[in-house]
Coordinates of C-alpha atoms in Angstrom, one line a residue:
Chain E
M11 CA -51.5 15.3 29.6
A12 CA -49.9 11.8 30.5
Q13 CA -52.6 11.7 33.4
Q14 CA -55.3 12.2 30.7
G15 CA -53.9 9.2 29.0
S16 CA -53.6 7.1 32.0
S17 CA -57.2 7.1 32.8
H18 CA -57.8 5.3 29.6
P19 CA -55.9 2.0 29.6
L20 CA -53.7 2.2 26.6
K21 CA -52.3 4.4 23.8
T22 CA -49.8 2.0 21.8
S23 CA -48.4 1.0 18.7
L24 CA -48.3 -2.6 19.7
P25 CA -50.9 -4.6 17.6
E26 CA -52.1 -6.7 20.4
T27 CA -52.8 -4.0 22.8
Y28 CA -54.1 -1.7 19.9
A29 CA -56.5 -4.3 19.0
A30 CA -57.6 -4.5 22.6
V31 CA -58.0 -0.7 23.2
N32 CA -59.9 -0.6 20.0
A33 CA -62.5 -3.4 21.1
Q34 CA -62.9 -1.4 24.2
Q35 CA -63.3 2.1 23.0
P36 CA -64.4 2.5 19.4
P37 CA -63.3 6.0 18.7
P38 CA -59.6 6.7 18.8
S39 CA -60.4 10.5 19.4
H40 CA -61.6 9.2 22.9
L41 CA -58.1 9.2 24.0
Y42 CA -57.5 12.8 22.9
P43 CA -58.8 15.7 25.0
T44 CA -61.9 17.2 23.4
Q45 CA -61.9 20.5 21.5
E46 CA -63.5 22.0 24.5
E47 CA -60.9 20.7 27.0
Q48 CA -58.2 22.1 24.6
D49 CA -59.8 25.5 24.6
R50 CA -60.2 25.5 28.2
Y51 CA -56.6 24.9 28.5
L52 CA -55.5 27.4 26.1
A53 CA -57.7 30.1 27.7
G54 CA -55.5 30.2 30.8
R55 CA -52.4 30.5 29.2
P56 CA -52.2 33.7 27.0
G57 CA -48.8 32.8 25.5
A58 CA -49.8 29.3 24.3
T59 CA -51.0 28.7 20.9
Q60 CA -52.9 25.6 19.4
Q61 CA -49.5 24.4 17.8
H62 CA -47.9 24.5 21.1
L63 CA -50.6 22.2 22.7
E64 CA -50.5 19.7 19.7
V65 CA -46.6 19.5 20.0
A66 CA -47.2 18.7 23.8
L67 CA -49.8 16.4 23.1
Q68 CA -47.7 14.5 20.4
H69 CA -44.8 14.2 22.9
A70 CA -47.5 13.0 25.9
Q71 CA -48.5 10.3 23.3
Q72 CA -45.1 9.1 22.7
I73 CA -44.1 8.8 26.3
Q74 CA -47.2 6.9 26.9
T75 CA -46.5 4.6 24.0
Q76 CA -43.1 3.8 25.6
K77 CA -44.8 3.2 29.1
D78 CA -47.2 1.0 27.5
A79 CA -44.4 -1.0 25.7
E80 CA -42.5 -1.2 29.0
D81 CA -45.6 -2.6 30.7
A82 CA -46.1 -5.0 28.1
I83 CA -42.6 -6.3 28.3
L84 CA -43.0 -6.7 31.9
N85 CA -46.1 -8.6 31.7
R86 CA -44.7 -10.9 29.2
I87 CA -41.6 -11.7 31.4
L88 CA -44.1 -12.5 34.0
E89 CA -45.7 -14.8 31.5
L90 CA -42.6 -16.4 30.4
I91 CA -41.6 -17.3 33.9
E92 CA -44.6 -19.8 33.8
L93 CA -43.1 -21.6 30.8
P94 CA -43.0 -24.3 29.8
S95 CA -46.6 -25.5 30.2
S96 CA -45.8 -29.2 31.2
P97 CA -43.3 -30.0 33.9
S98 CA -41.8 -33.0 31.9
A99 CA -41.2 -30.7 28.7
D100 CA -37.9 -31.5 26.9
P101 CA -36.0 -28.3 26.0
A102 CA -34.6 -30.1 23.0
A103 CA -38.0 -30.8 21.4
P104 CA -40.3 -28.1 23.0
S105 CA -44.0 -28.3 22.4
Q106 CA -45.4 -26.3 19.4
E107 CA -47.6 -24.2 21.5
D108 CA -44.9 -23.1 24.0
T109 CA -42.4 -22.4 21.1
V110 CA -45.2 -20.1 19.4
K111 CA -45.8 -18.3 22.5
L112 CA -42.1 -17.7 23.4
K113 CA -41.5 -16.4 20.0
Y114 CA -44.3 -14.1 19.9
S115 CA -43.6 -12.9 23.4
L116 CA -39.9 -12.2 22.6
A117 CA -40.7 -9.9 19.6
P118 CA -40.5 -6.5 21.6
F119 CA -37.7 -7.6 23.8
R120 CA -34.3 -6.1 23.8
P121 CA -31.3 -8.1 25.0
S122 CA -31.4 -6.6 28.6
D123 CA -35.0 -7.5 28.9
Y124 CA -34.1 -10.9 28.0
D125 CA -31.4 -10.8 30.7
N126 CA -34.1 -9.8 33.3
L127 CA -36.2 -12.7 32.2
I128 CA -33.3 -15.1 32.8
L129 CA -32.8 -13.4 36.2
E130 CA -36.3 -13.9 37.1
R131 CA -36.6 -17.4 36.3
N132 CA -33.5 -18.1 38.2
F133 CA -35.0 -16.5 41.3
E134 CA -37.8 -19.0 40.8
D135 CA -35.3 -21.8 40.8
L136 CA -35.7 -22.5 37.1
C137 CA -33.2 -22.9 34.3
G138 CA -32.7 -19.5 32.6
Y139 CA -34.0 -21.1 29.1
A140 CA -37.6 -20.5 29.0
L141 CA -38.5 -23.9 27.4
C142 CA -36.7 -25.9 30.0
P143 CA -38.7 -27.2 33.2
R144 CA -35.4 -28.1 35.1
K145 CA -33.8 -26.3 37.9
H146 CA -30.8 -24.2 37.5
R147 CA -27.3 -25.5 38.6
R148 CA -26.4 -25.1 42.0
Q149 CA -22.7 -25.4 43.1
A150 CA -22.5 -26.2 46.7
T151 CA -18.9 -25.4 47.3
G152 CA -17.2 -22.0 47.1
P153 CA -18.4 -18.6 48.1
R154 CA -21.2 -17.0 46.0
G155 CA -19.7 -14.9 43.1
G156 CA -16.4 -16.7 42.8
F157 CA -14.9 -18.2 39.7
Q158 CA -14.4 -21.6 38.4
F159 CA -12.2 -23.5 36.1
K160 CA -14.2 -25.3 33.4
Y161 CA -12.6 -27.9 31.4
G162 CA -13.5 -28.7 27.7
P163 CA -13.5 -32.2 26.4
K164 CA -10.4 -34.1 25.6
G165 CA -8.3 -32.8 22.8
S166 CA -9.8 -29.4 22.9
G167 CA -6.8 -27.5 24.2
P168 CA -4.2 -25.6 22.2
G169 CA -2.9 -27.7 19.1
G170 CA -5.3 -30.4 19.8
R171 CA -3.7 -31.6 23.0
G172 CA -4.8 -31.6 26.5
R173 CA -8.2 -30.0 27.6
S174 CA -8.9 -26.1 27.1
V175 CA -9.7 -24.3 30.5
D176 CA -12.0 -21.4 31.0
I177 CA -12.4 -19.4 34.0
V178 CA -15.9 -18.6 34.4
S179 CA -17.8 -16.8 36.9
Q180 CA -19.9 -19.0 39.0
D181 CA -23.1 -17.0 38.6
R182 CA -22.6 -17.5 34.9
I183 CA -22.5 -21.2 35.1
E184 CA -25.5 -21.2 37.6
K185 CA -27.9 -19.5 35.3
W186 CA -28.5 -22.6 33.5
C187 CA -29.2 -26.4 34.0
S188 CA -26.6 -27.4 31.3
D189 CA -24.4 -26.3 28.8
A190 CA -26.8 -27.2 26.1
C191 CA -29.5 -24.9 27.6
A192 CA -27.0 -22.1 27.9
E193 CA -26.3 -22.5 24.3
R194 CA -30.0 -22.4 23.4
A195 CA -30.9 -19.3 25.5
L196 CA -27.9 -17.4 24.3
W197 CA -28.6 -18.3 20.6
I198 CA -32.0 -16.5 21.1
R199 CA -30.5 -13.5 22.8
V200 CA -28.1 -12.8 19.9
Q201 CA -31.2 -12.7 17.7
L202 CA -33.0 -9.9 19.6
S203 CA -32.7 -6.3 18.5
E204 CA -30.9 -3.8 20.5
K205 CA -33.4 -1.1 19.4
P206 CA -36.4 -0.3 21.8
V207 CA -39.6 -1.4 20.4
W208 CA -41.1 2.2 20.1
E209 CA -38.2 3.1 17.8
R210 CA -38.3 0.0 15.3
R211 CA -39.5 0.6 11.8
A212 CA -42.2 -1.2 10.2
G213 CA -40.0 -3.3 8.2
D214 CA -37.6 -4.3 10.8
T215 CA -37.5 -8.0 10.8
R216 CA -34.8 -8.3 13.3
G217 CA -36.1 -9.6 16.5
T218 CA -39.4 -10.5 15.1
T219 CA -38.1 -13.6 13.1
I220 CA -36.7 -15.6 15.9
L221 CA -35.4 -19.2 15.4
L222 CA -34.7 -21.7 18.2
L223 CA -31.4 -23.4 18.1
E224 CA -32.9 -26.8 17.1
E225 CA -34.7 -25.1 14.2
A226 CA -31.7 -23.3 12.9
R227 CA -29.8 -26.6 13.0
A228 CA -32.4 -28.4 11.2
K229 CA -32.3 -25.7 8.5
R230 CA -28.6 -25.8 8.1
L231 CA -28.8 -29.6 7.6
K232 CA -31.4 -29.3 5.1
A233 CA -29.2 -26.5 3.0
P234 CA -26.9 -28.1 0.3
A235 CA -24.0 -29.9 2.1
A236 CA -20.9 -27.7 2.4
T237 CA -18.5 -30.5 2.6
S238 CA -17.9 -33.1 0.0
S239 CA -15.5 -35.9 -0.9
V240 CA -12.1 -35.1 -2.8
S241 CA -13.2 -37.2 -5.8
S242 CA -16.3 -35.1 -6.2
V243 CA -14.2 -32.0 -6.1
V244 CA -12.0 -33.4 -8.7
D245 CA -14.8 -34.2 -11.0
D246 CA -16.3 -30.6 -10.6
L247 CA -12.8 -29.2 -11.6
Q248 CA -12.5 -31.4 -14.6
S249 CA -16.2 -30.6 -15.6
M250 CA -15.0 -26.9 -15.8
G251 CA -12.4 -27.7 -18.7
L252 CA -9.7 -25.7 -17.3
G253 CA -7.2 -27.5 -19.4
N254 CA -9.0 -26.8 -22.7
R255 CA -7.0 -24.3 -24.7
D256 CA -9.7 -22.4 -26.2
R257 CA -11.3 -22.3 -23.0
S258 CA -8.4 -20.8 -21.2
G259 CA -8.2 -18.3 -23.8
E260 CA -11.6 -17.0 -23.2
L261 CA -11.0 -17.0 -19.4
A262 CA -7.9 -15.0 -19.8
L263 CA -9.9 -12.4 -22.2
E264 CA -12.5 -12.4 -19.3
R265 CA -9.9 -11.7 -16.8
G266 CA -8.6 -8.9 -19.0
D267 CA -5.2 -10.3 -19.7
T268 CA -3.9 -8.7 -22.8
S269 CA -0.9 -11.0 -23.7
L270 CA -1.4 -14.1 -25.3
V271 CA -1.0 -17.1 -23.1
R272 CA 1.1 -19.8 -24.0
P273 CA -0.2 -23.2 -24.8
D274 CA 1.5 -24.9 -21.9
G275 CA 0.3 -22.4 -19.6
R276 CA 3.7 -20.4 -18.9
V277 CA 4.9 -17.1 -19.5
D278 CA 7.7 -16.7 -22.1
V279 CA 10.9 -15.7 -20.0
N280 CA 14.1 -14.5 -21.3
I281 CA 17.0 -14.4 -18.9
R282 CA 19.8 -11.7 -19.9
E283 CA 22.8 -11.1 -17.8
N284 CA 23.5 -7.4 -17.0
Q285 CA 26.6 -6.3 -19.0
G286 CA 28.8 -3.3 -19.6
G287 CA 29.2 -2.3 -15.8
S288 CA 32.7 -0.8 -14.6
Q289 CA 35.3 -3.6 -14.6
Q290 CA 37.8 -1.5 -12.4
V291 CA 38.9 -2.8 -9.0
A292 CA 39.0 -0.5 -6.1
G293 CA 42.5 0.1 -4.9
A294 CA 44.0 0.6 -1.3
P295 CA 43.9 4.2 -0.2
Q296 CA 47.0 6.1 -0.6
M297 CA 48.8 8.6 1.5
R298 CA 48.5 12.4 0.4
P299 CA 50.6 15.3 1.7
E300 CA 47.6 16.9 3.5
D301 CA 46.9 13.7 5.4
A302 CA 50.2 14.3 7.4
N303 CA 48.6 16.2 10.2
G304 CA 45.5 14.1 10.2
G305 CA 43.6 16.1 7.5
S306 CA 40.3 17.7 7.8
I307 CA 37.0 16.4 9.0
E308 CA 34.6 16.9 6.3
G309 CA 36.4 20.0 5.4
Y310 CA 36.8 21.3 9.1
V311 CA 40.2 21.5 10.5
P312 CA 40.2 21.2 14.1
R313 CA 41.5 24.5 15.7
E314 CA 44.7 23.2 17.8
R315 CA 46.2 21.7 14.6
R316 CA 45.1 24.9 12.7
G317 CA 47.2 27.0 15.1
A318 CA 50.3 24.7 14.6
D319 CA 49.7 25.0 10.9
Q320 CA 49.9 28.6 10.8
D321 CA 52.6 29.3 13.4
G322 CA 50.8 32.4 14.8
D323 CA 48.9 33.1 18.0
I324 CA 51.3 31.5 20.4
D325 CA 49.8 31.4 23.8
L326 CA 51.8 33.6 25.9
L327 CA 50.5 32.2 29.1
D328 CA 52.2 28.8 28.2
Q329 CA 55.4 30.5 28.0
I330 CA 55.5 32.5 31.2
Chain Z
M16 CA -19.2 -26.9 70.4
D17 CA -17.1 -24.6 68.3
G18 CA -19.9 -24.8 65.5
D19 CA -22.3 -23.9 68.1
S20 CA -20.5 -20.9 69.3
A21 CA -20.0 -19.8 65.7
H22 CA -23.6 -20.1 65.0
S23 CA -24.7 -18.0 68.0
M24 CA -22.0 -15.4 67.1
E25 CA -23.4 -15.1 63.7
A26 CA -26.9 -15.1 64.9
E27 CA -26.1 -12.2 67.3
R28 CA -24.3 -10.2 64.4
E29 CA -27.4 -10.5 62.4
M30 CA -29.6 -9.6 65.2
T31 CA -27.7 -6.5 65.9
R32 CA -27.8 -5.4 62.4
L33 CA -31.3 -5.9 61.9
W34 CA -32.2 -4.1 65.2
R35 CA -30.3 -1.2 63.8
T36 CA -32.2 -1.1 60.6
F37 CA -35.3 -1.6 62.5
R38 CA -34.6 1.5 64.6
T39 CA -33.8 3.5 61.6
V40 CA -37.2 2.6 60.1
Y41 CA -39.0 4.0 63.2
E42 CA -36.9 7.1 63.0
L43 CA -37.7 7.3 59.3
L44 CA -41.5 7.1 60.0
A45 CA -41.2 9.8 62.7
D46 CA -39.3 12.1 60.4
R47 CA -41.8 11.6 57.8
G48 CA -44.7 12.6 60.2
Y49 CA -46.1 9.2 61.1
E50 CA -47.3 8.4 64.8
V51 CA -44.5 6.6 66.5
S52 CA -44.2 6.4 70.3
D53 CA -41.0 7.0 72.0
N54 CA -40.9 3.3 73.2
E55 CA -40.8 2.2 69.5
L56 CA -38.1 4.8 68.8
L57 CA -35.8 4.0 71.5
L58 CA -36.3 0.0 71.6
P59 CA -33.4 -1.4 73.5
L60 CA -31.5 -4.4 71.7
E61 CA -32.6 -6.9 74.5
D62 CA -36.2 -6.1 73.9
F63 CA -36.0 -6.5 70.1
R64 CA -34.1 -9.7 70.5
A65 CA -36.7 -10.9 72.9
K66 CA -39.5 -10.1 70.7
Y67 CA -38.3 -10.9 67.2
S68 CA -36.0 -13.7 67.5
D69 CA -36.7 -17.4 66.4
P70 CA -35.6 -20.3 68.6
L71 CA -32.1 -20.6 67.1
G72 CA -31.5 -17.0 68.0
Y73 CA -31.8 -15.7 64.3
P74 CA -34.1 -12.8 63.6
D75 CA -37.7 -13.7 62.5
R76 CA -38.4 -11.2 59.7
T77 CA -42.0 -12.4 59.3
K78 CA -42.8 -10.9 62.8
M79 CA -41.5 -7.5 62.0
K80 CA -44.4 -5.9 60.2
I81 CA -45.0 -2.1 61.2
Q82 CA -48.1 0.0 60.5
A83 CA -48.3 3.6 61.3
R84 CA -50.8 6.4 60.8
P85 CA -50.1 10.1 59.8
T86 CA -50.2 12.8 62.4
E87 CA -52.4 15.8 61.8
T88 CA -49.3 18.0 60.8
M89 CA -48.2 15.4 58.1
K90 CA -52.0 15.4 56.9
M91 CA -51.7 19.2 56.6
K92 CA -48.5 19.0 54.7
Y93 CA -49.9 16.7 52.2
T94 CA -53.1 18.5 51.6
A95 CA -53.2 20.2 48.4
L96 CA -54.4 23.9 48.3
P97 CA -58.3 24.2 47.7
S98 CA -59.1 25.1 44.2
K99 CA -62.3 25.7 42.0
A100 CA -62.3 22.2 40.8
N101 CA -61.6 20.8 44.1
P102 CA -62.8 23.0 46.7
N103 CA -62.4 20.7 49.6
P104 CA -59.0 18.5 49.0
Q105 CA -58.3 15.5 51.1
P106 CA -54.9 14.7 52.3
D107 CA -52.8 12.6 50.0
C108 CA -51.3 10.4 52.8
G109 CA -52.5 7.5 54.8
T110 CA -51.6 4.5 56.8
I111 CA -48.0 3.2 56.0
Y112 CA -47.0 -0.4 56.0
V113 CA -43.4 -1.7 56.4
D114 CA -42.5 -5.4 55.6
F115 CA -39.2 -7.1 56.0
C116 CA -38.8 -9.7 53.2
P117 CA -37.6 -13.0 54.9
D118 CA -36.0 -14.4 51.6
S119 CA -32.1 -14.0 52.0
S120 CA -31.4 -14.2 48.3
G121 CA -33.1 -13.9 44.7
V122 CA -36.0 -11.7 45.5
G123 CA -37.8 -11.0 42.4
T124 CA -41.3 -10.4 40.8
K125 CA -43.1 -13.2 43.1
Q126 CA -42.2 -11.7 46.4
V127 CA -43.0 -8.0 45.1
R128 CA -46.3 -9.5 43.8
A129 CA -47.3 -10.8 47.1
F130 CA -46.2 -7.7 48.8
N131 CA -48.2 -5.4 46.3
H132 CA -51.2 -7.6 46.9
L133 CA -50.9 -7.4 50.7
V134 CA -50.8 -3.3 50.4
D135 CA -53.8 -3.3 48.0
E136 CA -55.9 -5.9 50.0
N137 CA -55.4 -4.1 53.3
N138 CA -55.8 -0.7 51.7
F139 CA -52.6 0.8 52.8
H140 CA -51.8 4.2 51.2
T141 CA -48.0 3.4 51.2
G142 CA -45.9 0.5 51.6
I143 CA -42.2 0.0 52.2
F144 CA -40.6 -3.0 51.2
I145 CA -37.3 -4.1 53.0
T146 CA -35.2 -6.9 51.5
Q147 CA -31.8 -8.1 52.4
T148 CA -30.4 -8.1 48.8
P149 CA -31.0 -6.1 45.6
I150 CA -34.2 -6.9 43.9
S151 CA -34.2 -7.5 40.2
P152 CA -35.0 -4.8 37.6
S153 CA -38.6 -6.1 36.9
A154 CA -39.4 -6.3 40.5
V155 CA -38.5 -2.6 40.6
R156 CA -40.9 -1.8 37.9
L157 CA -43.7 -3.9 39.2
L158 CA -43.3 -2.2 42.5
S159 CA -43.6 1.3 41.2
G160 CA -46.4 0.4 39.0
V161 CA -49.2 0.1 41.5
P162 CA -51.9 2.6 40.6
G163 CA -52.9 4.7 43.3
R164 CA -50.3 3.4 45.9
I165 CA -47.1 4.3 46.7
C166 CA -44.6 1.3 47.1
E167 CA -41.1 2.0 48.0
H168 CA -38.1 -0.3 48.4
F169 CA -35.0 -0.2 50.6
Q170 CA -32.2 -2.5 51.4
E171 CA -31.5 -3.6 54.9
Q172 CA -28.0 -2.2 54.6
D173 CA -29.1 1.2 53.3
L174 CA -31.0 1.7 56.6
L175 CA -28.2 0.3 58.9
V176 CA -27.1 3.9 59.7
N177 CA -29.7 7.0 59.7
I178 CA -27.9 9.1 57.0
T179 CA -29.9 12.2 58.2
R180 CA -28.2 12.1 61.6
H181 CA -24.7 12.4 59.8
E182 CA -23.3 15.9 60.6
L183 CA -22.6 16.6 56.9
V184 CA -26.1 16.1 55.8
P185 CA -28.2 19.2 56.2
K186 CA -31.6 19.4 57.6
H187 CA -34.3 18.7 55.0
V188 CA -37.8 20.0 55.7
L189 CA -40.8 19.5 53.5
L190 CA -42.9 22.5 52.6
S191 CA -46.7 22.3 52.8
P192 CA -48.5 23.5 49.7
E193 CA -49.5 26.7 51.5
E194 CA -45.8 27.3 52.4
K195 CA -44.7 26.5 48.9
A196 CA -47.2 29.1 47.3
K197 CA -45.9 31.8 49.8
L198 CA -42.2 31.0 49.0
L199 CA -43.0 31.3 45.1
E200 CA -45.0 34.4 45.8
R201 CA -42.2 36.0 48.0
Y202 CA -39.4 35.5 45.5
R203 CA -41.6 35.9 42.6
L204 CA -40.5 32.6 41.1
K205 CA -42.2 29.8 39.0
E206 CA -41.5 26.4 40.6
S207 CA -39.4 25.5 37.7
Q208 CA -37.0 28.2 38.5
L209 CA -35.9 26.6 41.8
P210 CA -32.9 24.6 42.3
R211 CA -34.0 20.9 42.0
I212 CA -33.5 17.8 43.8
Q213 CA -33.8 14.0 42.4
I214 CA -36.4 11.9 43.6
S215 CA -33.8 9.3 43.8
D216 CA -31.6 11.5 46.2
P217 CA -30.9 9.3 49.2
V218 CA -32.3 12.1 51.5
A219 CA -35.5 12.4 49.2
R220 CA -35.9 8.6 49.3
Y221 CA -35.7 8.7 53.2
L222 CA -38.2 11.4 53.5
G223 CA -40.5 9.6 50.7
L224 CA -40.7 13.0 48.8
R225 CA -42.8 13.1 45.6
R226 CA -42.4 14.8 42.4
G227 CA -43.4 18.5 42.6
Q228 CA -42.8 19.1 46.3
V229 CA -40.6 21.6 47.6
V230 CA -37.9 21.0 50.3
K231 CA -36.2 23.7 52.5
I232 CA -32.7 22.6 53.2
I233 CA -31.1 24.3 56.2
R234 CA -27.4 24.4 56.4
K235 CA -25.0 25.9 59.0
S236 CA -23.1 28.7 57.8
E237 CA -19.9 30.5 59.0
T238 CA -21.0 33.8 58.1
A239 CA -24.8 33.9 58.4
G240 CA -25.3 31.2 61.1
R241 CA -28.0 29.5 59.3
Y242 CA -28.4 29.2 55.4
A243 CA -31.6 28.0 53.8
S244 CA -32.2 27.0 50.3
Y245 CA -35.1 25.4 48.5
R246 CA -35.2 22.6 46.0
W247 CA -38.0 21.3 44.0
V248 CA -38.3 17.7 43.9
I249 CA -38.3 16.3 40.3

């Protein structure tokens, strides 16, 4: 059945390719074997029913969809290698056209597909970030596949002293042209969905709404500022009227406190000393008669001593 | 002076390694059933060096291109049984083309696309792309996605030694469709009831087996002398 499908270009759930198929071949039934073909197929197999054939066809369609999706992803990787459109493009301020293309193309990607894209771009001597026209870094020294120390800025070490040191494998550094591009590219990677595109549901927005790092930063700046001065915090607290007696009573009720809150904000505490305990002072241990031979150990009297006590069982061997 | 000799030593080593790969490729072609002459099979290192080295003594991979035509036996093995729909089947094999990729690192879609184009343009039936390093996953998919043509990939180091000449590897013989039909009839089997062999199996890759073929595996047996088993390629 898959061969049946492959003679026609595409059977797919991707909107773009679906539209293309529909433009070329008006009836979707064209992709299906005709009734006559189905009958002929069933005639040769006595055990098979129409239901079997339909199940088989459905599975074939699903497999075809997967293949189409993988082909589409491959084509998009090939397209994205060509980005950005101008060799002087700035990765920090990409052109509108490239941005739209990148976001559109990345929609069916999984993180592993994105890694393939980065790999392909590096093979073409380009930075792994799709909107960057520069070459990727090349460390001249050291053997390939080694590790390197990477020093952070001054004051980034533990406790704000010295520099932080990372040990990074060389090919991870060499994927990008700069740390900024690495950040941009990986920022996109974490937004991609792990689910393959043919398993995604219609309402799944993860992976389809991708933000570039610059856009995300701009958005965060526009949002109400999280940081504020000390005086504004004080003003805010005062405006809440926490010191107000009635208000605090209300708040206490709201919390579910049952006891009344004292006006000065503290709980009534009475300290009472513990009295009436035994006043006896423990005396020193005294000698008792049974202690002469060492006494018993928790009720057990050792045998040697027991024999001596009872004056019996004299060991004859000792006497001979 | 020292640098020079170190260079020539390295060139010599690379040359020898590539010569072994090159000979394995010819053995592979002969084992698959292509027309290969004895001169090509037993090419000495000196001749190889004279023919394929650049002025610095390093191997020049751009010169190393191989073409071979299938023999009559091979054509017979690759011809499907005549059926009602296709009473006069044509052999599903043709000229093979082997290309050594000269890039020493980073073989991706660009090189594979060029290779695919070359195979398509010259109307080769099969292409074998040999690289020094592994190729990227997208390149693998691109290589296998040429409609109507078969493109395979090997790494040079995979072919350094001919694995089928190892004593622990039993002899694999491809059955023709006719022999396969006879086998199934003799044992009253459906092909899906045979043991299987993966298409990615090293020997299956070496022989270029295709899905649905049956391969006969002949082992030495202490009790029976020879023991044959059959496997369905999947």
